[in-house]
XYZ file of N, CA, C and O in Angstrom:
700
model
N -142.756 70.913 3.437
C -141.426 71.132 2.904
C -140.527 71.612 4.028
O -140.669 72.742 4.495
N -139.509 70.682 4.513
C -138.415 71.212 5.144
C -137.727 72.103 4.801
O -137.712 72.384 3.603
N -136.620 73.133 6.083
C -135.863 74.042 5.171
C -135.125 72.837 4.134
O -135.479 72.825 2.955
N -134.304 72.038 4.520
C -133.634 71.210 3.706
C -134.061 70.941 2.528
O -133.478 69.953 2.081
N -134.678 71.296 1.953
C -135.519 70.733 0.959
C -135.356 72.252 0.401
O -135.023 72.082 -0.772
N -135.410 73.371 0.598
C -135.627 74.197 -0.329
C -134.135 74.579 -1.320
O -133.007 74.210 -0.992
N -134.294 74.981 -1.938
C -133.493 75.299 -3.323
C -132.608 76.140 -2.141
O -133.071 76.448 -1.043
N -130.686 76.565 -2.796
C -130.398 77.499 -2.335
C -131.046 78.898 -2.187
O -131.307 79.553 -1.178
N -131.234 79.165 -3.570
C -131.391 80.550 -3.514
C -132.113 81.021 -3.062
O -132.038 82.225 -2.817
N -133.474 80.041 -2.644
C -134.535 80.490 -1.651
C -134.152 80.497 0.114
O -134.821 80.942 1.046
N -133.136 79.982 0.112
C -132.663 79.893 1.608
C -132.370 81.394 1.930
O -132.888 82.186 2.717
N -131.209 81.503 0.909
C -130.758 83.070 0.845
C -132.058 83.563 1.299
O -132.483 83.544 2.454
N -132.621 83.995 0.276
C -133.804 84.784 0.242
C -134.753 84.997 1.589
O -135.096 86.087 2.046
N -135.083 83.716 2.099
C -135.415 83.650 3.467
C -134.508 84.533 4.456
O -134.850 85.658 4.821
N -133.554 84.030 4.773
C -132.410 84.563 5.564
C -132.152 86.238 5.573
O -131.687 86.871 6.520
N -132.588 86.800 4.233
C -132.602 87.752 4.077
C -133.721 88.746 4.435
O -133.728 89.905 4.848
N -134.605 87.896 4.136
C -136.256 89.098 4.357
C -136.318 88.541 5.931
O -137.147 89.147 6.610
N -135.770 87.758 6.447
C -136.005 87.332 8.005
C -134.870 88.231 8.668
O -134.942 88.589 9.844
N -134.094 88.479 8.044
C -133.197 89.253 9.067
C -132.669 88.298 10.383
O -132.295 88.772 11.456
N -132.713 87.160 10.122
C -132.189 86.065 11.370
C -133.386 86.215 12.592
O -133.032 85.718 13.661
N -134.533 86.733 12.582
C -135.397 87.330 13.691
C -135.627 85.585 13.281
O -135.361 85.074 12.193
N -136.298 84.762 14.724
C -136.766 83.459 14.897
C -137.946 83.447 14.566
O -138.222 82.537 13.784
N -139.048 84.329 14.952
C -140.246 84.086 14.805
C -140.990 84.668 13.631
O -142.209 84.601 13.472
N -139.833 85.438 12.559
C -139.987 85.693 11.534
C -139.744 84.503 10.332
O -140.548 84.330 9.416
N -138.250 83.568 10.536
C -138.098 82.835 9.803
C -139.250 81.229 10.522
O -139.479 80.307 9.739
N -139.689 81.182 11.661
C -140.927 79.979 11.870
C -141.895 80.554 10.967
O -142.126 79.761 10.054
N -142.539 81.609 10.872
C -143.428 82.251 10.298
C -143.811 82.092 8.323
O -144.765 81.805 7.599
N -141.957 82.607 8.160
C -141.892 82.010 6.476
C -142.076 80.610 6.427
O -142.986 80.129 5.752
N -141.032 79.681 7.300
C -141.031 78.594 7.084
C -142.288 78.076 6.747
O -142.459 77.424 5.717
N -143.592 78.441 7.922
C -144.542 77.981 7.782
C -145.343 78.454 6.476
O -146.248 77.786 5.975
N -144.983 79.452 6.081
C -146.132 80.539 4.495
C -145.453 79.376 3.690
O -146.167 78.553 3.117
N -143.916 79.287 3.631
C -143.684 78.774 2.394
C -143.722 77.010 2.308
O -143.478 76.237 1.381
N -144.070 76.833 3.478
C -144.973 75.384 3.382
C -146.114 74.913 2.955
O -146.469 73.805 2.556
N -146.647 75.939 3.101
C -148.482 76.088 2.747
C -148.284 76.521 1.134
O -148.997 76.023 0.263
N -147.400 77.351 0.884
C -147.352 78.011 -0.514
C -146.511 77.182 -1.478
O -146.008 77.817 -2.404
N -146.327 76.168 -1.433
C -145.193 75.442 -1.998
C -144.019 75.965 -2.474
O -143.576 75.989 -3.622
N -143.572 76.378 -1.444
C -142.424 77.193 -1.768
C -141.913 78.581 -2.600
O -140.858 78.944 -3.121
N -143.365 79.182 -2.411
C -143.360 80.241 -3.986
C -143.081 81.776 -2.745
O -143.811 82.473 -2.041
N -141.550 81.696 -3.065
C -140.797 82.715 -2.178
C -141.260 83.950 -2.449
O -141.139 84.862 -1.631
N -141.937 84.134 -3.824
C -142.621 85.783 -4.216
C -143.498 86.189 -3.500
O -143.945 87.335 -3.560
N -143.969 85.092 -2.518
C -145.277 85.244 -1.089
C -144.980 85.533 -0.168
O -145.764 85.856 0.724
N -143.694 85.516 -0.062
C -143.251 86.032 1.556
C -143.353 87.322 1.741
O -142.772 88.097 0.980
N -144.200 87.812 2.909
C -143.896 89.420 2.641
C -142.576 90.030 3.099
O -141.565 89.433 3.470
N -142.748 91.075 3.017
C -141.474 91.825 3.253
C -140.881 92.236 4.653
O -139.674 92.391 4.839
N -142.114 92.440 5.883
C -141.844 92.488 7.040
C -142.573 91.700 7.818
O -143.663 91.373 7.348
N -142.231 91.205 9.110
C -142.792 90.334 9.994
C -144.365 91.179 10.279
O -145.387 90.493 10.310
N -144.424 92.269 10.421
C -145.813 92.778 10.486
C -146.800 91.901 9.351
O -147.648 91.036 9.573
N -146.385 92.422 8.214
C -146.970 92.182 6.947
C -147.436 90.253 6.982
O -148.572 89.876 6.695
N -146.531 89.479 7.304
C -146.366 88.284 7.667
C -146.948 87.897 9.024
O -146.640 86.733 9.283
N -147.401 88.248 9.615
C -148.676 88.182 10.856
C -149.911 88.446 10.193
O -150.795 87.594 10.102
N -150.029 89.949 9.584
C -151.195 90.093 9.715
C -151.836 89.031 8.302
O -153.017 88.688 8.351
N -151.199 88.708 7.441
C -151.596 87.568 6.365
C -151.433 86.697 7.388
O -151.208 87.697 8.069
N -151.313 85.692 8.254
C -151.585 84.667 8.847
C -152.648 84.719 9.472
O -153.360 83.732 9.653
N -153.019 86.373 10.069
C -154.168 86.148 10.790
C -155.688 86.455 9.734
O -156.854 86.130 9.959
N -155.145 87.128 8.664
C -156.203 87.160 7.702
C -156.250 85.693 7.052
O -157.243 85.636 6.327
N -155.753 84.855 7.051
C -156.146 83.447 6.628
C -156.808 82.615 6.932
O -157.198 81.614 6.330
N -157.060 83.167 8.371
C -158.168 82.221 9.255
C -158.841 82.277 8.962
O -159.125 83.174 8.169
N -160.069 80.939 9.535
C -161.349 81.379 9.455
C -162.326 82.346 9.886
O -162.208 82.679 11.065
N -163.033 82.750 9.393
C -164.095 83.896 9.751
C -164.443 83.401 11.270
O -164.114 83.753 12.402
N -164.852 82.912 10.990
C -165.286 81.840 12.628
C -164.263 82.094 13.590
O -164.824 81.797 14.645
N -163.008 82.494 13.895
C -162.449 82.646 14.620
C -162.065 83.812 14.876
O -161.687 84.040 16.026
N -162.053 84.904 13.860
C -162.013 85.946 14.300
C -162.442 86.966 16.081
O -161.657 87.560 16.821
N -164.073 86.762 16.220
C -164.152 87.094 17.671
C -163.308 86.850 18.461
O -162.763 87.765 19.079
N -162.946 85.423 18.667
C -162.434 85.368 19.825
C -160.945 85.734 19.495
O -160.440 86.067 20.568
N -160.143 85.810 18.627
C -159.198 86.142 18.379
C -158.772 87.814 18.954
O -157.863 88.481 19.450
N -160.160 87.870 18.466
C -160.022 89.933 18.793
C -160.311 90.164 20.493
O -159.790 91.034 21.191
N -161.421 88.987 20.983
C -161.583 89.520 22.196
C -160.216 89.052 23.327
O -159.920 89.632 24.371
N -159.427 87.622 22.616
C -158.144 87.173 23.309
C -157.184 88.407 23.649
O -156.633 88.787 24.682
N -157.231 88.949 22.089
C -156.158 90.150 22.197
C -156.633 91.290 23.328
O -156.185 91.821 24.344
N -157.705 91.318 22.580
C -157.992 92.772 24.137
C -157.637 92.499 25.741
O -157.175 93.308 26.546
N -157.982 91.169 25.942
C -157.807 90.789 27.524
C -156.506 90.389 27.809
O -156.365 90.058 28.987
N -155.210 90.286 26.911
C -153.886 90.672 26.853
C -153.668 88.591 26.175
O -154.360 87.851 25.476
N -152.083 88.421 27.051
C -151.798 87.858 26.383
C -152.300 86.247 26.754
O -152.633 85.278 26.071
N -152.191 86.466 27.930
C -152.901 84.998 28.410
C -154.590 85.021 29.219
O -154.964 86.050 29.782
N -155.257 84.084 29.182
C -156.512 84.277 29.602
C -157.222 82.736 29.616
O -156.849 81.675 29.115
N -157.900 82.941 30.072
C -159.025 81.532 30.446
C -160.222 81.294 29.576
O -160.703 82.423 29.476
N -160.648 80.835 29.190
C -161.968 79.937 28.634
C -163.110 80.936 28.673
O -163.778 81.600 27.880
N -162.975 80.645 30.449
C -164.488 81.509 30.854
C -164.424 82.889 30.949
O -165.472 83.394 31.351
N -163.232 83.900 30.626
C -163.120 85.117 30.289
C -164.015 85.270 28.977
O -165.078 85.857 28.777
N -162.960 84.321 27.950
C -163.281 84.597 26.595
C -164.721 84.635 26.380
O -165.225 85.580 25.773
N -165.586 83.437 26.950
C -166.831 83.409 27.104
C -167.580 84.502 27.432
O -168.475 84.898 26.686
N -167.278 85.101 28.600
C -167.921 86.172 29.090
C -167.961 87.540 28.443
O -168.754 88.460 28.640
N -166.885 87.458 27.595
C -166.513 88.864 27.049
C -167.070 88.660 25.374
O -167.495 89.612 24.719
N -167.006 87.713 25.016
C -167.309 87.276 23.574
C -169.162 86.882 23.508
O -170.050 86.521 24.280
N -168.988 87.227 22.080
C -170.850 87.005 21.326
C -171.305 85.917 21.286
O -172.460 85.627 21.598
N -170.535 85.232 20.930
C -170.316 83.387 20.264
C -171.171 82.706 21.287
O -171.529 83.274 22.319
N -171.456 81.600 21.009
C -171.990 80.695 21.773
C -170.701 79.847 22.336
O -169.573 80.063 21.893
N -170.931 78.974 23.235
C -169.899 78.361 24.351
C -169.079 77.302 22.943
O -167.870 77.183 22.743
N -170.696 76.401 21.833
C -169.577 75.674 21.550
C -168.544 76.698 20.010
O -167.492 76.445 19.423
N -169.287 77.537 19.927
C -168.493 78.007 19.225
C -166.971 79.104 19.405
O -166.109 79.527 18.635
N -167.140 79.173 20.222
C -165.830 79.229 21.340
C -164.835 78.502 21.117
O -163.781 78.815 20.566
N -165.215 77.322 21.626
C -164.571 76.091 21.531
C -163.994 75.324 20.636
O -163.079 74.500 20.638
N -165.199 76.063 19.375
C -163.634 75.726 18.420
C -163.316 76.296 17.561
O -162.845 75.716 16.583
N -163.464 77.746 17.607
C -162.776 78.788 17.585
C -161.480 78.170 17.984
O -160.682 77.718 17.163
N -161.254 78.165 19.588
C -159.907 77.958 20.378
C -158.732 76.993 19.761
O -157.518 77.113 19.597
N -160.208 75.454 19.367
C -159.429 74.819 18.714
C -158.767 74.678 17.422
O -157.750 73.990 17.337
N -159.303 75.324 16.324
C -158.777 76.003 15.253
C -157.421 76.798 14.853
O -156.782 76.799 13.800
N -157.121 77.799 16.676
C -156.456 78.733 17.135
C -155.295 77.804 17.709
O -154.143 78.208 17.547
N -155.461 76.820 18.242
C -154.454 75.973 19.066
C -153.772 75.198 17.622
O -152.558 75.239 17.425
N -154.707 74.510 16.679
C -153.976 73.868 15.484
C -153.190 74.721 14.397
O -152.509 74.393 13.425
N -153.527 75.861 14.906
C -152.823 77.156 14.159
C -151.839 77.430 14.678
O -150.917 77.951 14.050
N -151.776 77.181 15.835
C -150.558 78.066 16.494
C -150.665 79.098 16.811
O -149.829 79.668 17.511
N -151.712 79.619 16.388
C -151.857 81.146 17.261
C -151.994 81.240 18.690
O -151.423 82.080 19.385
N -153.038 80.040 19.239
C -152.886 80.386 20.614
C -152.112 78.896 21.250
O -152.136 77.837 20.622
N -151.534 79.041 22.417
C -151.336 77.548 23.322
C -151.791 77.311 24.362
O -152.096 78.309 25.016
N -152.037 76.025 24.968
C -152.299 75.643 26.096
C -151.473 76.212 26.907
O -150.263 76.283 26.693
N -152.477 77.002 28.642
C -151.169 77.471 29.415
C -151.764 77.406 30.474
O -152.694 78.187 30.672
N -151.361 76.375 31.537
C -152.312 75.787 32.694
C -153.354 75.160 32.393
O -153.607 74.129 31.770
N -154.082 76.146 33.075
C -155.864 75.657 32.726
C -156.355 76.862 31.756
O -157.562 76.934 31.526
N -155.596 77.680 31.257
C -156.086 78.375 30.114
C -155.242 78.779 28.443
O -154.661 77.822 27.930
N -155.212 79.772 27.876
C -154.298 79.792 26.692
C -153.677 81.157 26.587
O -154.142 81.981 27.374
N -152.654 81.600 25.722
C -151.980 82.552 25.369
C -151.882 83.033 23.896
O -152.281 82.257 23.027
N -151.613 83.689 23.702
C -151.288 83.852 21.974
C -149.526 83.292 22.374
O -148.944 83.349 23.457
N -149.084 82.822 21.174
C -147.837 82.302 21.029
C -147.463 82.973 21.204
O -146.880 82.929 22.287
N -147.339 84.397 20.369
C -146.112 85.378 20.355
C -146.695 86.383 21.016
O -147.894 86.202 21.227
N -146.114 87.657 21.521
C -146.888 88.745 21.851
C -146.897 89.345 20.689
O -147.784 90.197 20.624
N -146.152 89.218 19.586
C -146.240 90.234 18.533
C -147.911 89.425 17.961
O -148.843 90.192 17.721
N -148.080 88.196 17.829
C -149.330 88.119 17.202
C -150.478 88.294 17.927
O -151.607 88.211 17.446
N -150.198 88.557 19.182
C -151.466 89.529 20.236
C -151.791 91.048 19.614
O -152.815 91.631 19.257
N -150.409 91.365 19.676
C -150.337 92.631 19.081
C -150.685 93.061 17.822
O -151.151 94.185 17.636
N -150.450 92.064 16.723
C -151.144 92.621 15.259
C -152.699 91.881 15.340
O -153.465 92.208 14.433
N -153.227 90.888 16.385
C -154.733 90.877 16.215
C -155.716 92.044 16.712
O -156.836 92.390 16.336
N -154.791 92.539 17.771
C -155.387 93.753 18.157
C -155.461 94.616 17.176
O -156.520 95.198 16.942
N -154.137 94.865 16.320
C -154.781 96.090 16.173
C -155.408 95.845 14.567
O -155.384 96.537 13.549
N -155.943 94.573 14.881
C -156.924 94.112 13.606
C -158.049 95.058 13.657
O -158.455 95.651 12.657
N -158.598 95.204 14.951
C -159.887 95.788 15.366
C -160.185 96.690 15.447
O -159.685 97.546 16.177
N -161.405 96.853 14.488
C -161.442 98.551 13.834
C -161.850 99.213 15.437
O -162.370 98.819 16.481
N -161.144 100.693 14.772
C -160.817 101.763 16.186
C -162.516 101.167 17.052
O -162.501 100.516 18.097
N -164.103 101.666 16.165
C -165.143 101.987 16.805
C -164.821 100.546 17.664
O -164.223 101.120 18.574
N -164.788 99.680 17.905
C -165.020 98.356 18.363
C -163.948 97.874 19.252
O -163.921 96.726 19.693
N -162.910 98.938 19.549
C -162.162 98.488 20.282
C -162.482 99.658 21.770
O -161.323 99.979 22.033
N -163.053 100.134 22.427
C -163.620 101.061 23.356
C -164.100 99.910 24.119
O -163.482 99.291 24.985
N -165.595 99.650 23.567
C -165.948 99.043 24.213
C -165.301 97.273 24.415
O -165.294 96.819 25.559
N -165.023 96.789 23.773
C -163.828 95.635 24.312
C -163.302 95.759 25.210
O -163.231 95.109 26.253
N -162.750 96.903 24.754
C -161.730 97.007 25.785
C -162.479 97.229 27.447
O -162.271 96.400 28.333
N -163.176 98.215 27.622
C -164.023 98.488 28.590
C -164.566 97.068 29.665
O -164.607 96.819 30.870
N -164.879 96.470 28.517
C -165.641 94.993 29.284
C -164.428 93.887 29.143
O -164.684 92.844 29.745
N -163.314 93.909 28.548
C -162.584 92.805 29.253
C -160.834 92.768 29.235
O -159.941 92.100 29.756
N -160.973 94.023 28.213
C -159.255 94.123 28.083
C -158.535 95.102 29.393
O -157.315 95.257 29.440
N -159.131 95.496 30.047
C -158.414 96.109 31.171
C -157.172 95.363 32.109
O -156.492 95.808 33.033
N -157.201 93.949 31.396
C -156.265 93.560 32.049
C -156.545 92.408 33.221
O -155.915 91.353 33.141
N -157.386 92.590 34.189
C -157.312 92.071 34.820
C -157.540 90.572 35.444
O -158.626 90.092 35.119
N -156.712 89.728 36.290
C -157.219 88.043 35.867
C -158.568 87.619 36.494
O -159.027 88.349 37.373
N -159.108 86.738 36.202
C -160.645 86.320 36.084
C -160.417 86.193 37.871
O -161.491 85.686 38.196
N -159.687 86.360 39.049
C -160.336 86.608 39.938
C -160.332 87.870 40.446
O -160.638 88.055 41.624
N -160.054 88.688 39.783
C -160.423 90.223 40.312
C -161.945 90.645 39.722
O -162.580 91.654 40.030
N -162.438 89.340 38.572
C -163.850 89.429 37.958
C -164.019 88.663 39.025
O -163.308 89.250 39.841
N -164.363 87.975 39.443
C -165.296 86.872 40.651
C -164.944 88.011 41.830
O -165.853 88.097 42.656
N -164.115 88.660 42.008
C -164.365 89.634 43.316
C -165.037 90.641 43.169
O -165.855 90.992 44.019
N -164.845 91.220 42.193
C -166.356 92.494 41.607
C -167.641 92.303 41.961
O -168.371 92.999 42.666
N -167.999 90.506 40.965
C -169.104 90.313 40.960
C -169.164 89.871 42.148
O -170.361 89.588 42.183
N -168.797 89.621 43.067
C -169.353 88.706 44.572
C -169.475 90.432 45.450
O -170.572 90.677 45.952
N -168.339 91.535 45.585
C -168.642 92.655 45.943
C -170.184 93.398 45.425
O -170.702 94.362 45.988
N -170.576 92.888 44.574
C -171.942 93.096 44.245
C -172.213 94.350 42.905
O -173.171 95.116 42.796
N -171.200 94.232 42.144
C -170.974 95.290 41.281
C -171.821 94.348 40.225
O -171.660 93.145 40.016
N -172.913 95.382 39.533
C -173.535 94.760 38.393
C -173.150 95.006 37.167
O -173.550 95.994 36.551
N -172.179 93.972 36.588
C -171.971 94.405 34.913
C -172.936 93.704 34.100
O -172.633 93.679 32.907
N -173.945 93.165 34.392
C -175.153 92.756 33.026
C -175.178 93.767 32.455
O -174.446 93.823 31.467
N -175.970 94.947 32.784
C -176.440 95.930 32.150
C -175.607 96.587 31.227
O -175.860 96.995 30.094
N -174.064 96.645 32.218
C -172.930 97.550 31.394
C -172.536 96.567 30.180
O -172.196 96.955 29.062
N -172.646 95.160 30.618
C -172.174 94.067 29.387
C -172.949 94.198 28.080
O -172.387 94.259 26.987
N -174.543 94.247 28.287
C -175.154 94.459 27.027
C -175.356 95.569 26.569
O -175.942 95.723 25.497
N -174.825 96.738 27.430
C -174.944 98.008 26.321
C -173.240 98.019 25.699
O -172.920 98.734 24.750
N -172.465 97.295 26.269
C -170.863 97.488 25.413
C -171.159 95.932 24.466
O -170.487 95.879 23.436
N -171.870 94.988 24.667
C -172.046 94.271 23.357
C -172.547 94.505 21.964
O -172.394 93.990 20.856
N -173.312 95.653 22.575
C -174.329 96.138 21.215
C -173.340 97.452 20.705
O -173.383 97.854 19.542
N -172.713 97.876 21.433
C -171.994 98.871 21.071
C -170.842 98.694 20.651
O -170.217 99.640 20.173
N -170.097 96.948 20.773
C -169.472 96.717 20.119
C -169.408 96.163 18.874
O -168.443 96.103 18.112
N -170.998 95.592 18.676
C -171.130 95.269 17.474
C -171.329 96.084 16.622
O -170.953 95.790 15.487
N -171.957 97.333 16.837
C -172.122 98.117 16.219
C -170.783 99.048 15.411
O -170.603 99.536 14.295
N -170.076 98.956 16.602
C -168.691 99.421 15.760
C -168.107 98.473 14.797
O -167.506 98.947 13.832
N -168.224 96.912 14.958
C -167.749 96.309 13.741
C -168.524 96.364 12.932
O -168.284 95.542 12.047
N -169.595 97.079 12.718
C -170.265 96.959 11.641
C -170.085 97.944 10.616
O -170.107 97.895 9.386
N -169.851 99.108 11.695
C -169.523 100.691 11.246
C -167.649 100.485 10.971
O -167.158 101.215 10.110
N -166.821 99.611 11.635
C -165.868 100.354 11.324
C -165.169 99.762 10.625
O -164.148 100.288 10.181
């Protein structure tokens, strides 16, 4: 359903709970496409309206969604890999799930979350216990060659990787 297509009074209505913000009214546009137009679904703030987009996904995509967010807004393949539980092909389409969503895009040779605000409400999807160690092993920020200079300087994160994997699972389990 195009805007053109919707009734006045739902335009209003849009216009109104969007406050003219862009990535609030792409956001309805898109709910009230999926919802056939049933304007009583729109939530009330763009928060509220993220975090129902990102609760709609599939289960299956969640990890990497949470581990994208921790390592900020843009990142590579073989980060996500390294930092995530999943197996390679399930990664993969995770990503691709994430790319037909719009949550994340192609950017070079790696991806981004579209918005920073939807970096920002996947993060703070992630219950407190489970975000320490994430964060620890890959959200610090830094781009995948300051990881290839660690590991070639001879710094060993196996060990530190599988005690913050288990310790991160453990917090999603607990939190």
């Amino acid at each position: 359903a195009g805007c053109d297509a919707l009734p006045d009074h739902v335009m209003r209505e849009v216009l109104e709970k969007s406050d003219h913000v862009p990535l609030f009214l792409e956001e309805v546009t898109r709910m009230l496409a999926q919802s056939a137009g049933a304007v009583e679904s729109i939530p009330r703030t763009l928060r509220e309206l993220l975090s129902a987009r990102l609760d709609g996904l599939p289960v299956s995509t969640r990890d990497v969604i949470r581990v994208g967010s921790v390592i900020g807004r843009r990142f590579s393949r073989e980060l996500l890999l390294s930092v995530s539980e999943k197996q390679p092909a399930a990664v993969d389409e995770a990503i691709d799930i994430l790319l037909d969503a719009a949550i994340f895009l192609t950017e070079g040779d790696g991806y981004s979350f579209k918005h920073v605000l939807l970096r920002d409400e996947a993060y703070d999807h992630i219950p407190r216990a489970a975000r320490v160690p994430l964060t620890l092993h890959g959200g610090s920020g830094p781009d995948d060659e300051h990881f290839r200079k660690a590991i070639a300087a001879g710094i060993n994160i196996v060990h530190i990787n599988t005690e913050l994997r288990v310790a991160w699972r453990r917090g999603l389990e607990e939190g």
